Coordinates of C-alpha atoms in Angstrom, one line a residue:
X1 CA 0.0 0.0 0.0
X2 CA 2.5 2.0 1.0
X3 CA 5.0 1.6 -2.6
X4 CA 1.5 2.6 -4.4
X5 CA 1.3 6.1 -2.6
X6 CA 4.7 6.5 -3.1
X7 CA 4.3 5.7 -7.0
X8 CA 1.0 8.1 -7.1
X9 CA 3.1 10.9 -5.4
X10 CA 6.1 10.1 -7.4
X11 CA 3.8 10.6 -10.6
X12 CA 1.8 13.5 -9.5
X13 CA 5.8 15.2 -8.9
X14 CA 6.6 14.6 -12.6
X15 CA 3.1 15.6 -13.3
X16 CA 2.7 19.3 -12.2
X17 CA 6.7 19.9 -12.9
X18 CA 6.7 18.5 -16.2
X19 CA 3.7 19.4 -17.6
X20 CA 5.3 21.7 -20.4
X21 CA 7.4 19.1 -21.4
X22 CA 4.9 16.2 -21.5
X23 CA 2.5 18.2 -23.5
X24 CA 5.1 19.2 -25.6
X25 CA 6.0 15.4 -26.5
X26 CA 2.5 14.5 -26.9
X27 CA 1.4 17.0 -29.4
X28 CA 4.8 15.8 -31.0
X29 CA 3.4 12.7 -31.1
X30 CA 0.0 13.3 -32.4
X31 CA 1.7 15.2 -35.6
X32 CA 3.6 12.9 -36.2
X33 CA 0.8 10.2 -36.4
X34 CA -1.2 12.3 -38.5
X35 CA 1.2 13.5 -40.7
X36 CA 3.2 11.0 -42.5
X37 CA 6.3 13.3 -43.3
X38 CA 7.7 16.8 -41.1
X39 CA 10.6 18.0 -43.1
X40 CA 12.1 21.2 -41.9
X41 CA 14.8 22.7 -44.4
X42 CA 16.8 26.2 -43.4
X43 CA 17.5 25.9 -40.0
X44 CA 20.7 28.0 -40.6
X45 CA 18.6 30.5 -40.8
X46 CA 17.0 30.3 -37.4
X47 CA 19.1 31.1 -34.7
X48 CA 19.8 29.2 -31.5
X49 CA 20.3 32.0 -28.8
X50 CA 18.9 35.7 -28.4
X51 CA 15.5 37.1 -29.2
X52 CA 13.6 36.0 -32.4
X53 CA 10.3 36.8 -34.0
X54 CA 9.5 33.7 -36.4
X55 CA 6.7 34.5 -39.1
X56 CA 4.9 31.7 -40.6
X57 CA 2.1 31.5 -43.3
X58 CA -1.1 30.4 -41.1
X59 CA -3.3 27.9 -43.7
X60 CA -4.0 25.5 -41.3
X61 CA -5.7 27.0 -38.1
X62 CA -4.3 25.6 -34.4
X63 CA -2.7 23.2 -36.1
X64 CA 0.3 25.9 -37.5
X65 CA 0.9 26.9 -34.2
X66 CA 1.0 23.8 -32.5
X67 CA 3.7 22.5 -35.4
X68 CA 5.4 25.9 -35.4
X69 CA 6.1 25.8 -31.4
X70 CA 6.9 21.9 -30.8
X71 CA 9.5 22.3 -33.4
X72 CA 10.8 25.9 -31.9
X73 CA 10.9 23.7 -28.8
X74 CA 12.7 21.0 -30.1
X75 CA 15.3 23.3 -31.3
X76 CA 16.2 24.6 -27.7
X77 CA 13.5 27.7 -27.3
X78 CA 11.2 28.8 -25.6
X79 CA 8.5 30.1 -27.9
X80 CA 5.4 32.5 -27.4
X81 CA 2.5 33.2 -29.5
X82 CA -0.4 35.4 -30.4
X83 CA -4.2 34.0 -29.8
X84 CA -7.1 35.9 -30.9
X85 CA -8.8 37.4 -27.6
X86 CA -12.1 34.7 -28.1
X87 CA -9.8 31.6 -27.3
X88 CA -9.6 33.0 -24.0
X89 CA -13.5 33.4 -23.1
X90 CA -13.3 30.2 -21.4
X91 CA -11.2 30.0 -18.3
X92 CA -10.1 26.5 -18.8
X93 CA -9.1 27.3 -22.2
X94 CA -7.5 30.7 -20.6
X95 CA -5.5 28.8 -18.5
X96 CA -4.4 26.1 -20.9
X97 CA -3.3 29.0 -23.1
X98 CA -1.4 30.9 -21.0
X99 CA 0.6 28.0 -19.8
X100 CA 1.7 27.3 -23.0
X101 CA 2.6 30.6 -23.8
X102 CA 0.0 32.4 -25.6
X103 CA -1.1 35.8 -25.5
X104 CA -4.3 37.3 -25.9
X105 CA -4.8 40.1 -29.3
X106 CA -8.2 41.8 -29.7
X107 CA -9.6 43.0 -32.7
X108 CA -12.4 45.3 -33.1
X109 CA -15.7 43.3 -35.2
X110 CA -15.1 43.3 -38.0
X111 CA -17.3 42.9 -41.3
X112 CA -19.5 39.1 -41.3
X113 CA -18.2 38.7 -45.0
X114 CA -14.6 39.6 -44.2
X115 CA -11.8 36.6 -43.5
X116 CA -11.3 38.5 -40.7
X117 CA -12.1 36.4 -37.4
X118 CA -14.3 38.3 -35.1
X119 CA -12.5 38.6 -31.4
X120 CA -13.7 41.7 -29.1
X121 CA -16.9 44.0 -28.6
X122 CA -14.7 46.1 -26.3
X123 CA -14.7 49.8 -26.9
X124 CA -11.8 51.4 -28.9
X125 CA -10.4 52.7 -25.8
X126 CA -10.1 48.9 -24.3
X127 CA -9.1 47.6 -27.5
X128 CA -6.0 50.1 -27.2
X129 CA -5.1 49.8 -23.2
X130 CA -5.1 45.8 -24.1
X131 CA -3.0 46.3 -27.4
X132 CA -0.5 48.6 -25.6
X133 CA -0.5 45.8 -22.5
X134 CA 0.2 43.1 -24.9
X135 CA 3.1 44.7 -26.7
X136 CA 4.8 45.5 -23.8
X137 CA 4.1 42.0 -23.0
X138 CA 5.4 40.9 -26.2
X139 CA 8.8 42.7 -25.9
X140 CA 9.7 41.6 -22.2
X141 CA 9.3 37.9 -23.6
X142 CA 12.2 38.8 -26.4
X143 CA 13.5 40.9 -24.3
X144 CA 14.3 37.5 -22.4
X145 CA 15.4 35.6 -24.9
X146 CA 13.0 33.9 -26.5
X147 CA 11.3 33.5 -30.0
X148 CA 7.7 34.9 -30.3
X149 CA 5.6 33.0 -32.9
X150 CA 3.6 35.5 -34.6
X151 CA 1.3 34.6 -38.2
X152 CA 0.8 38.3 -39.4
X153 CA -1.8 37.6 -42.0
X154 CA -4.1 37.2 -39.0
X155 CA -6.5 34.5 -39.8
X156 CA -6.1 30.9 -41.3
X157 CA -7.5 30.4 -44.7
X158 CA -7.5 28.0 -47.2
X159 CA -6.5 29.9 -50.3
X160 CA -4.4 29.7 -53.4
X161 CA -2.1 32.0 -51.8
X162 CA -0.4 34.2 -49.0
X163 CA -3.4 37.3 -47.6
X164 CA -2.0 40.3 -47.1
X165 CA 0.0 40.7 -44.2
X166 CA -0.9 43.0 -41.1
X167 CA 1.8 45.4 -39.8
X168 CA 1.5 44.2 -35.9
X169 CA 4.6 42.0 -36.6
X170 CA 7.2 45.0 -37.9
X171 CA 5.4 47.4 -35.1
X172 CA 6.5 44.4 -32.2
X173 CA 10.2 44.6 -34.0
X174 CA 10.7 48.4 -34.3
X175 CA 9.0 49.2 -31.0
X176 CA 11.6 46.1 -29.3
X177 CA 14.7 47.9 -31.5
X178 CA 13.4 51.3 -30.1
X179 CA 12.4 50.8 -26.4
X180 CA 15.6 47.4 -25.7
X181 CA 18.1 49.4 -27.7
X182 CA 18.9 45.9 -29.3
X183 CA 18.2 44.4 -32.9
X184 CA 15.9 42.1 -33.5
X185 CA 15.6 39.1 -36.7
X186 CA 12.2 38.7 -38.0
X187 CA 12.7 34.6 -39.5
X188 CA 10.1 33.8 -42.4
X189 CA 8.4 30.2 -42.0
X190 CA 6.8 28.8 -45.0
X191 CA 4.7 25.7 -44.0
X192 CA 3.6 24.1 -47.2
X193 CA 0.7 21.2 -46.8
X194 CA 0.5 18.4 -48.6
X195 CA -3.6 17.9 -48.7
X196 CA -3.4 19.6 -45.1
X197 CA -7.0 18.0 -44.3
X198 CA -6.1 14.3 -45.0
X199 CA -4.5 11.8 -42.7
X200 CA -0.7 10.9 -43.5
X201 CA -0.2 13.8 -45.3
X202 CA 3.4 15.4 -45.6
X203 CA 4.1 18.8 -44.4
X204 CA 7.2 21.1 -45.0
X205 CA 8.8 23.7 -42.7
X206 CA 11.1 26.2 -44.4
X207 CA 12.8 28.6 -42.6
X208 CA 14.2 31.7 -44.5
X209 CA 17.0 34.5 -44.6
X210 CA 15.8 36.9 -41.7
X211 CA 14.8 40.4 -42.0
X212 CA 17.1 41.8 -38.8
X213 CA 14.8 45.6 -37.4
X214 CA 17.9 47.5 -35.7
X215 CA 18.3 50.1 -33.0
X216 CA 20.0 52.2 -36.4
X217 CA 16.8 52.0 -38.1
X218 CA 14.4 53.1 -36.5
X219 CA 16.5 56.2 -35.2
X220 CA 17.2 57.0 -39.5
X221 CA 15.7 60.7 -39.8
X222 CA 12.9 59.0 -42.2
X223 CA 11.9 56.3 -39.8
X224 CA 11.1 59.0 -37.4
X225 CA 9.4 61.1 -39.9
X226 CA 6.8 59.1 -40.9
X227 CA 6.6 55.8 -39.1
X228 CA 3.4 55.0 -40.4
X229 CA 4.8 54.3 -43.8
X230 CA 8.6 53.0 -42.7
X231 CA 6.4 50.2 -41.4
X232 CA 4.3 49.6 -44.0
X233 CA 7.2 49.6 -46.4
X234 CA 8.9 46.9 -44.3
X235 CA 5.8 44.8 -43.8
X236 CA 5.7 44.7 -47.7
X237 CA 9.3 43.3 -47.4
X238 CA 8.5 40.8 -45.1
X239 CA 5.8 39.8 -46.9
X240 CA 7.6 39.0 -50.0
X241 CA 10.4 36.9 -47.6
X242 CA 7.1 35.1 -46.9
X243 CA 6.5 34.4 -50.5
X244 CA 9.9 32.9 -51.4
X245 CA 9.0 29.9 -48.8
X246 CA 5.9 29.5 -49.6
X247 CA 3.7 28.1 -52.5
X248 CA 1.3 30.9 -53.9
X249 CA -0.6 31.1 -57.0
X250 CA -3.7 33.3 -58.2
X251 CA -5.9 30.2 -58.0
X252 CA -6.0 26.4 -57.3
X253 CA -6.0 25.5 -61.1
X254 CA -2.9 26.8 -62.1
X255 CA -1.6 24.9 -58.7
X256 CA -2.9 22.1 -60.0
X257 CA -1.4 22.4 -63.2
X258 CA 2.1 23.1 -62.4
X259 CA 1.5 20.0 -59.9
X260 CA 0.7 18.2 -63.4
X261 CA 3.7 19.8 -65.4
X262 CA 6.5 19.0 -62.8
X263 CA 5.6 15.3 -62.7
X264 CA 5.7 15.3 -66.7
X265 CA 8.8 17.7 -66.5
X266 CA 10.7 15.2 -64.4
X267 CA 9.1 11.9 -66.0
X268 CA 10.9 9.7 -63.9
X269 CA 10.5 7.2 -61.1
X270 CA 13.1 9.1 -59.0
X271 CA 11.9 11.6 -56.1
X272 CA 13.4 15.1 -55.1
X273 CA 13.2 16.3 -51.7
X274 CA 10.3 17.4 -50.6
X275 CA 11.4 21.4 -50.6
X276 CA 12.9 21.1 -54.1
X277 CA 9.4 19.8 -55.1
X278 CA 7.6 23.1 -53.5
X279 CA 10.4 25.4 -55.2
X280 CA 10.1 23.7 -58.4
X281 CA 6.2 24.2 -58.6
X282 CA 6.6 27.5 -57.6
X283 CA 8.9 28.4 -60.5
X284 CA 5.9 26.4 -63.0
X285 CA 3.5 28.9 -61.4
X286 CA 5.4 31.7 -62.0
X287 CA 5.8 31.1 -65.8
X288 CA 2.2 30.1 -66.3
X289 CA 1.3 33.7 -64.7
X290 CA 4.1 36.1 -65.8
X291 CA 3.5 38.2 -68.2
X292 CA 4.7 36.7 -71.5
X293 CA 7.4 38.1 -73.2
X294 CA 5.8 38.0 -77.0
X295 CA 2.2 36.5 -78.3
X296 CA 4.6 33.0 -79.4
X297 CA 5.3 32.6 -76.1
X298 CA 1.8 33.4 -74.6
X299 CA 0.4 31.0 -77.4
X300 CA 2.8 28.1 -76.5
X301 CA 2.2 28.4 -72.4
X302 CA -1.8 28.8 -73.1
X303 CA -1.8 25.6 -75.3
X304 CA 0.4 23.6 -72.8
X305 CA -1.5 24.0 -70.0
X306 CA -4.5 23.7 -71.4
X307 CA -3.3 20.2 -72.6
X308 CA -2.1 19.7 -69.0
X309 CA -5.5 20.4 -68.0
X310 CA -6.9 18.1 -70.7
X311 CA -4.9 14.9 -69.6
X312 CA -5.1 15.4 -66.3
X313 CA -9.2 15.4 -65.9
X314 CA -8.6 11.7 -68.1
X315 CA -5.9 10.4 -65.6
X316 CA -8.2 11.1 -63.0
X317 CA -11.2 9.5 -64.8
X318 CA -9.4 6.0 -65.1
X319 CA -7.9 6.4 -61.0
X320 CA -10.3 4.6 -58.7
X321 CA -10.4 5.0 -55.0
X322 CA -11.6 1.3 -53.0
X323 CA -11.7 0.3 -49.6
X324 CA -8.7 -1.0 -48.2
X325 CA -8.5 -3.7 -45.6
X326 CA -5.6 -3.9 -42.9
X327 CA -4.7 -5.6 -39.3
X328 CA -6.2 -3.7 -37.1
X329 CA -9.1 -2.5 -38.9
X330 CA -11.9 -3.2 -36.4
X331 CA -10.1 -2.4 -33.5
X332 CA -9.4 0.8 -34.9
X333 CA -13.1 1.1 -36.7
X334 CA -14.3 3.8 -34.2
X335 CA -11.2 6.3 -35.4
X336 CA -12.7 5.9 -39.0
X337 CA -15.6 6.8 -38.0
X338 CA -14.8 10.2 -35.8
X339 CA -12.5 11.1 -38.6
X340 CA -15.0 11.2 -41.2
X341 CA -17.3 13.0 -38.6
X342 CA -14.8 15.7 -38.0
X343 CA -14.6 16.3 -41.3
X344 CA -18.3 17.4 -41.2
X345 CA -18.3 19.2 -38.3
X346 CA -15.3 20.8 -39.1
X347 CA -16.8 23.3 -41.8
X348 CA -13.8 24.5 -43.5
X349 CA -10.8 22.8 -45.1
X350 CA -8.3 24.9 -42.5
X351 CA -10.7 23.1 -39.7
X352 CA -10.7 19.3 -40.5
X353 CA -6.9 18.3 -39.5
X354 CA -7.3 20.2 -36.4
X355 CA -10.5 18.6 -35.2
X356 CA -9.3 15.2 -36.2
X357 CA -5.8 15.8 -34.4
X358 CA -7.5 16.7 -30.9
X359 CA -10.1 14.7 -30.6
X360 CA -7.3 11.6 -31.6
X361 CA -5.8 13.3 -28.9
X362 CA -8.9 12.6 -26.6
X363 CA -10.4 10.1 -27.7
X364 CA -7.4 7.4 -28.3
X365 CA -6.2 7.2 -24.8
X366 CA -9.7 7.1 -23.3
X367 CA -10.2 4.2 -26.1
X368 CA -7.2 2.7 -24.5
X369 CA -8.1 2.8 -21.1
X370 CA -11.5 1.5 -21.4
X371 CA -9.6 -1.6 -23.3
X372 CA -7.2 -2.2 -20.7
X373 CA -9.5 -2.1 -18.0
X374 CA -12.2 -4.4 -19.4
X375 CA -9.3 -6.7 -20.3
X376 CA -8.0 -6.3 -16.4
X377 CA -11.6 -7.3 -15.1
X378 CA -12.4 -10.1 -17.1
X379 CA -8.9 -11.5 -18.0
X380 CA -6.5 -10.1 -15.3
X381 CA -3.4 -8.1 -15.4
X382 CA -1.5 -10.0 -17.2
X383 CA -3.5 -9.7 -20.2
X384 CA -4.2 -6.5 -19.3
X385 CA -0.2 -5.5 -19.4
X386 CA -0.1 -7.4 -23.0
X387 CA -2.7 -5.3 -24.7
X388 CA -1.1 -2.2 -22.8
X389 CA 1.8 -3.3 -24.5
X390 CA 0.6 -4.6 -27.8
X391 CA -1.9 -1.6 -28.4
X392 CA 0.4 0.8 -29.5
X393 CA 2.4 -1.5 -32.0
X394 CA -0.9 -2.8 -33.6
X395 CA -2.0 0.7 -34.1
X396 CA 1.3 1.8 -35.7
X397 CA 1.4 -1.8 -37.8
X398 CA -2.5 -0.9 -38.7
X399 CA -0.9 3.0 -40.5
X400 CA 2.2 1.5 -42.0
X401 CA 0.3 -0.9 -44.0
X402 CA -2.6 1.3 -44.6
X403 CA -0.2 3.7 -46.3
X404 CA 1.3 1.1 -48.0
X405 CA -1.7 -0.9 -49.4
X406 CA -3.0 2.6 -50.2
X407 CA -0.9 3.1 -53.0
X408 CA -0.5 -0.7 -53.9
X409 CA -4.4 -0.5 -54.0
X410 CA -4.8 2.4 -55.8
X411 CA -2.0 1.1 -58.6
X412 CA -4.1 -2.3 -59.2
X413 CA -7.3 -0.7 -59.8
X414 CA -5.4 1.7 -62.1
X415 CA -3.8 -1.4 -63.7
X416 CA -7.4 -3.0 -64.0
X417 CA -8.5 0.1 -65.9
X418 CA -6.0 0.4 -68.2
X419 CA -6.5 -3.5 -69.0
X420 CA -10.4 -3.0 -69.3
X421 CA -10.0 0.3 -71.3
X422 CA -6.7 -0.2 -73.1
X423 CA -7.8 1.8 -76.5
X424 CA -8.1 5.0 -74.5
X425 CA -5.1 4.4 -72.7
X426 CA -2.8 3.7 -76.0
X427 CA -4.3 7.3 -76.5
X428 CA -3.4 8.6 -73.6
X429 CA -0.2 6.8 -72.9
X430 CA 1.0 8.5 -76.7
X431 CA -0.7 11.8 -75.5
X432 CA 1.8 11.9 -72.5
X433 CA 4.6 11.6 -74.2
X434 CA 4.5 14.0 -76.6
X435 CA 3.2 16.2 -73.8
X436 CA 6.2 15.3 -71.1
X437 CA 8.4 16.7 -74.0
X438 CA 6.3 19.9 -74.5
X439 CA 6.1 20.7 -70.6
X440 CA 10.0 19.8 -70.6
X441 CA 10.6 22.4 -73.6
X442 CA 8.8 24.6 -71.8
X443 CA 10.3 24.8 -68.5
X444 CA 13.7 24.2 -69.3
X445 CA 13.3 27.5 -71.3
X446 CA 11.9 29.5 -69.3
X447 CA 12.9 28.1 -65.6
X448 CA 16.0 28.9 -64.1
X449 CA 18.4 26.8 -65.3
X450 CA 20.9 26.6 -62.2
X451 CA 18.0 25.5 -60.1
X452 CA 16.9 23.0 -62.7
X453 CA 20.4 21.5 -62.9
X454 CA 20.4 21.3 -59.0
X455 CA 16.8 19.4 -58.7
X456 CA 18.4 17.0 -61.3
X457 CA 21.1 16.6 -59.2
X458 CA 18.9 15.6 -56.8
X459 CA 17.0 12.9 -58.7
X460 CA 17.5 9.8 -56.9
X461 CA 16.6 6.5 -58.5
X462 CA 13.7 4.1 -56.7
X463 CA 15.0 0.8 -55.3
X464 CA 13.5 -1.8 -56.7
X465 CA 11.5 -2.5 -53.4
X466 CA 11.1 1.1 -51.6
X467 CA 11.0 0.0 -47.5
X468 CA 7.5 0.3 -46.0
X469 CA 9.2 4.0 -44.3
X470 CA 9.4 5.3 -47.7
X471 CA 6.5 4.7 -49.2
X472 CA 4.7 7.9 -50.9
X473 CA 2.0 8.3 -52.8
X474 CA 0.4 6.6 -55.5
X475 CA 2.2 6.7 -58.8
X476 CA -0.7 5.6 -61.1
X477 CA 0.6 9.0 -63.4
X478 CA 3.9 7.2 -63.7
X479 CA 2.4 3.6 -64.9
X480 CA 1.4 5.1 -68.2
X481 CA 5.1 5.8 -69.4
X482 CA 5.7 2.1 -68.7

């Protein structure tokens, strides 16, 4: 009796002291279940001592902060962060945020049809005692040290590219540079989803060259002049730092096209790293929406793309999505079934990962428990201790082969349709060809050519039999050039 107290005690110590720290491993966990790949690229750029402000893109609600800050923490920092004011209306929610480091920000209401999210009724007077409290706030955190987590677009959103940015972050750097007397390095973040709303999905973190605000600065004679405009000037810098690690286009169809063009542009079964794969879409976009130099070329990129368009909307029509079976699959039924729940509760896009993440969160362990304990009165402990033990390795067996009979799945059906429709797919199969060396034409002449010669570089050849780890998506594109 007396070696259980002590155990309880010795847990409730750990507990309350390590709380942070727990957490922090936990929501580590929980991304890392959910998504199947965290790849962070330009940590150089980030640096490991002194006060930083790190700016990410926010498409993905809670779940950007929550992946921005258990990675800051991994790195050896203590971060902070911004929360809109209506987080903290509950006082268990309150509590939770402040613990972790969040501060409150209110907004006026704003416009129902705006992106803006709705925070405060307070009174302009309240809204500016509370601003000026949280700023000060704000710079006694760097002020100590630490990096402060701030998205200054100001909402999440799920959108074919960056919103404008608002000019809180640049007015927390030159008020810290004016009022510490010290410089201060504003790091860009690009996080770039992979079908952010969908279960073992990959996700990339790219940290970029920082924009350093300095005592110098905002003392200049034109700084002090206008301010208003010195700020707005550098926001507009800071957002175009944001848009070199990032993945923007005007609309969701030219993404999906340059998507389209890079796979027929590289036309191999090698891979590139994940954040040569953003940068190379990127540069696709960015031909398909510059400004042509002549009508030739205007003609040529209109055409190409609108063949891209054309073959992928037949690709798709032969791909064929069936259920999967896997170890595990009843035991694990009742996750199926909240996920697809969450994702209509969830409303939007930015929403669904979120809502799936925390109540996995919840709902897992209290799945769990209720297992173990049922197991513990009707078969005793030492079944009980098995299934605590076994429960964790079936669940992780039960993803590994779901992601790996996913694509094997998806490849046979495709297979089957080529078989059962194999005039239209000589069609198409000669169609992609002569398209692959089109797209190639194209972006070899008008994509950078040092960066194309380092993402071919890069090209790495598929084993013969990829390991389970390394499995990606499905490649049913890929089958038709065989």
């Amino acid at each position: 009796m007396l070696s259980t107290l002590l155990w309880l005690a010795l847990a409730l110590v750990v507990l309350v002291t390590q709380t942070y720290t727990l957490m922090v491993h936990f929501l580590r966990l929980l991304l890392h279940t959910y998504f199947r790949k965290i790849v962070v690229y330009g940590l150089n750029n980030f640096p490991r001592e002194g006060p930083v402000i790190l700016c990410p893109n926010h498409p993905n609600m809670l779940v950007d902060a929550i992946l921005v800050m258990t990675e800051v923490v991994r790195y050896g920092h203590n971060p902070y962060v911004w929360a809109k004011g209506s987080l903290f209306s509950n006082p268990i929610a309150a509590f939770a945020l402040k613990r972790f480091g969040a501060v409150p920000v209110y907004r006026p209401r704003r416009n129902e049809n705006s992106l803006a999210d709705v925070d405060s009724d307070m009174t302009p007077e309240e809204l500016e005692a509370a601003n000026c409290t949280m700023f000060e706030y704000t710079w006694r955190v760097l002020d100590g040290g630490n990096v402060m987590v701030l998205f200054p677009e100001g909402t999440s959103y799920t959108a074919p590219k960056m919103l404008s940015l608002r000019t809180g972050v640049v007015r927390v750097a030159t008020g810290f540079a004016k009022h510490y007397d010290k410089p201060i390095p504003i790091i860009p973040l690009g996080l770039n989803y992979f079908n952010k709303d969908h279960f073992r999905s990959q996700v990339t973190l790219e940290f970029g060259p920082p924009m350093v605000i300095t005592p110098d600065m905002v003392q200049d004679e034109d700084f002090q002049k206008d301010e208003h405009t010195a700020v707005k000037r550098l926001t507009l810098e800071l957002g175009e730092r944001m848009r070199d690690v990032t993945l923007n286009a005007s609309d969701f169809t030219t993404i999906h096209v340059a998507r389209m063009m890079r796979r027929l542009y590289l036309n191999t079964p090698g891979t590139i790293d994940a954040n040569k794969e953003v940068r190379l879409t990127q540069y696709i976009i960015n031909m398909l929406e510059k400004e042509p130099q002549d009508d030739k070329q205007k003609k040529q990129i209109t055409i190409i793309r609108d063949k891209v368009l054309r073959y992928k909307e037949q690709l798709e029509k032969l791909r064929a999505e069936r259920p999967r079976t896997t170890p595990g699959l009843l035991l694990n039924f009742p996750y199926y079934f909240i996920g697809t729940k969450m994702n209509r509760l969830a409303g939007f896009v930015e929403s669904k990962s979120m809502f799936k993440i925390f109540a996995a969160g919840v709902l897992v362990p209290l799945h769990w428990v209720l297992l173990i304990l049922a197991t513990w009165y009707f078969l005793g402990s030492s079944y009980a201790y098995t299934l605590a033990m076994g429960l964790p390795l079936l669940l992780y067996s039960h993803i590994r082969v779901l992601e790996e009979s996913r694509s094997i799945v998806e490849n046979v059906y495709f297979l089957f349709n080529i078989t059962a429709h194999a005039d239209q797919v000589a069609v198409l199969r000669k169609e992609r060809e002569l398209l692959a060396e089109e797209v190639h034409e194209l972006v070899t002449a008008y994509v950078d050519a040092k960066f194309l010669s380092a993402v071919h570089k890069s090209l790495t050849s598929s084993p013969a039999k990829r390991r389970l780890l390394h499995r990606a998506s499905s490649t049913s594109d890929t089958l038709l050039a065989r």
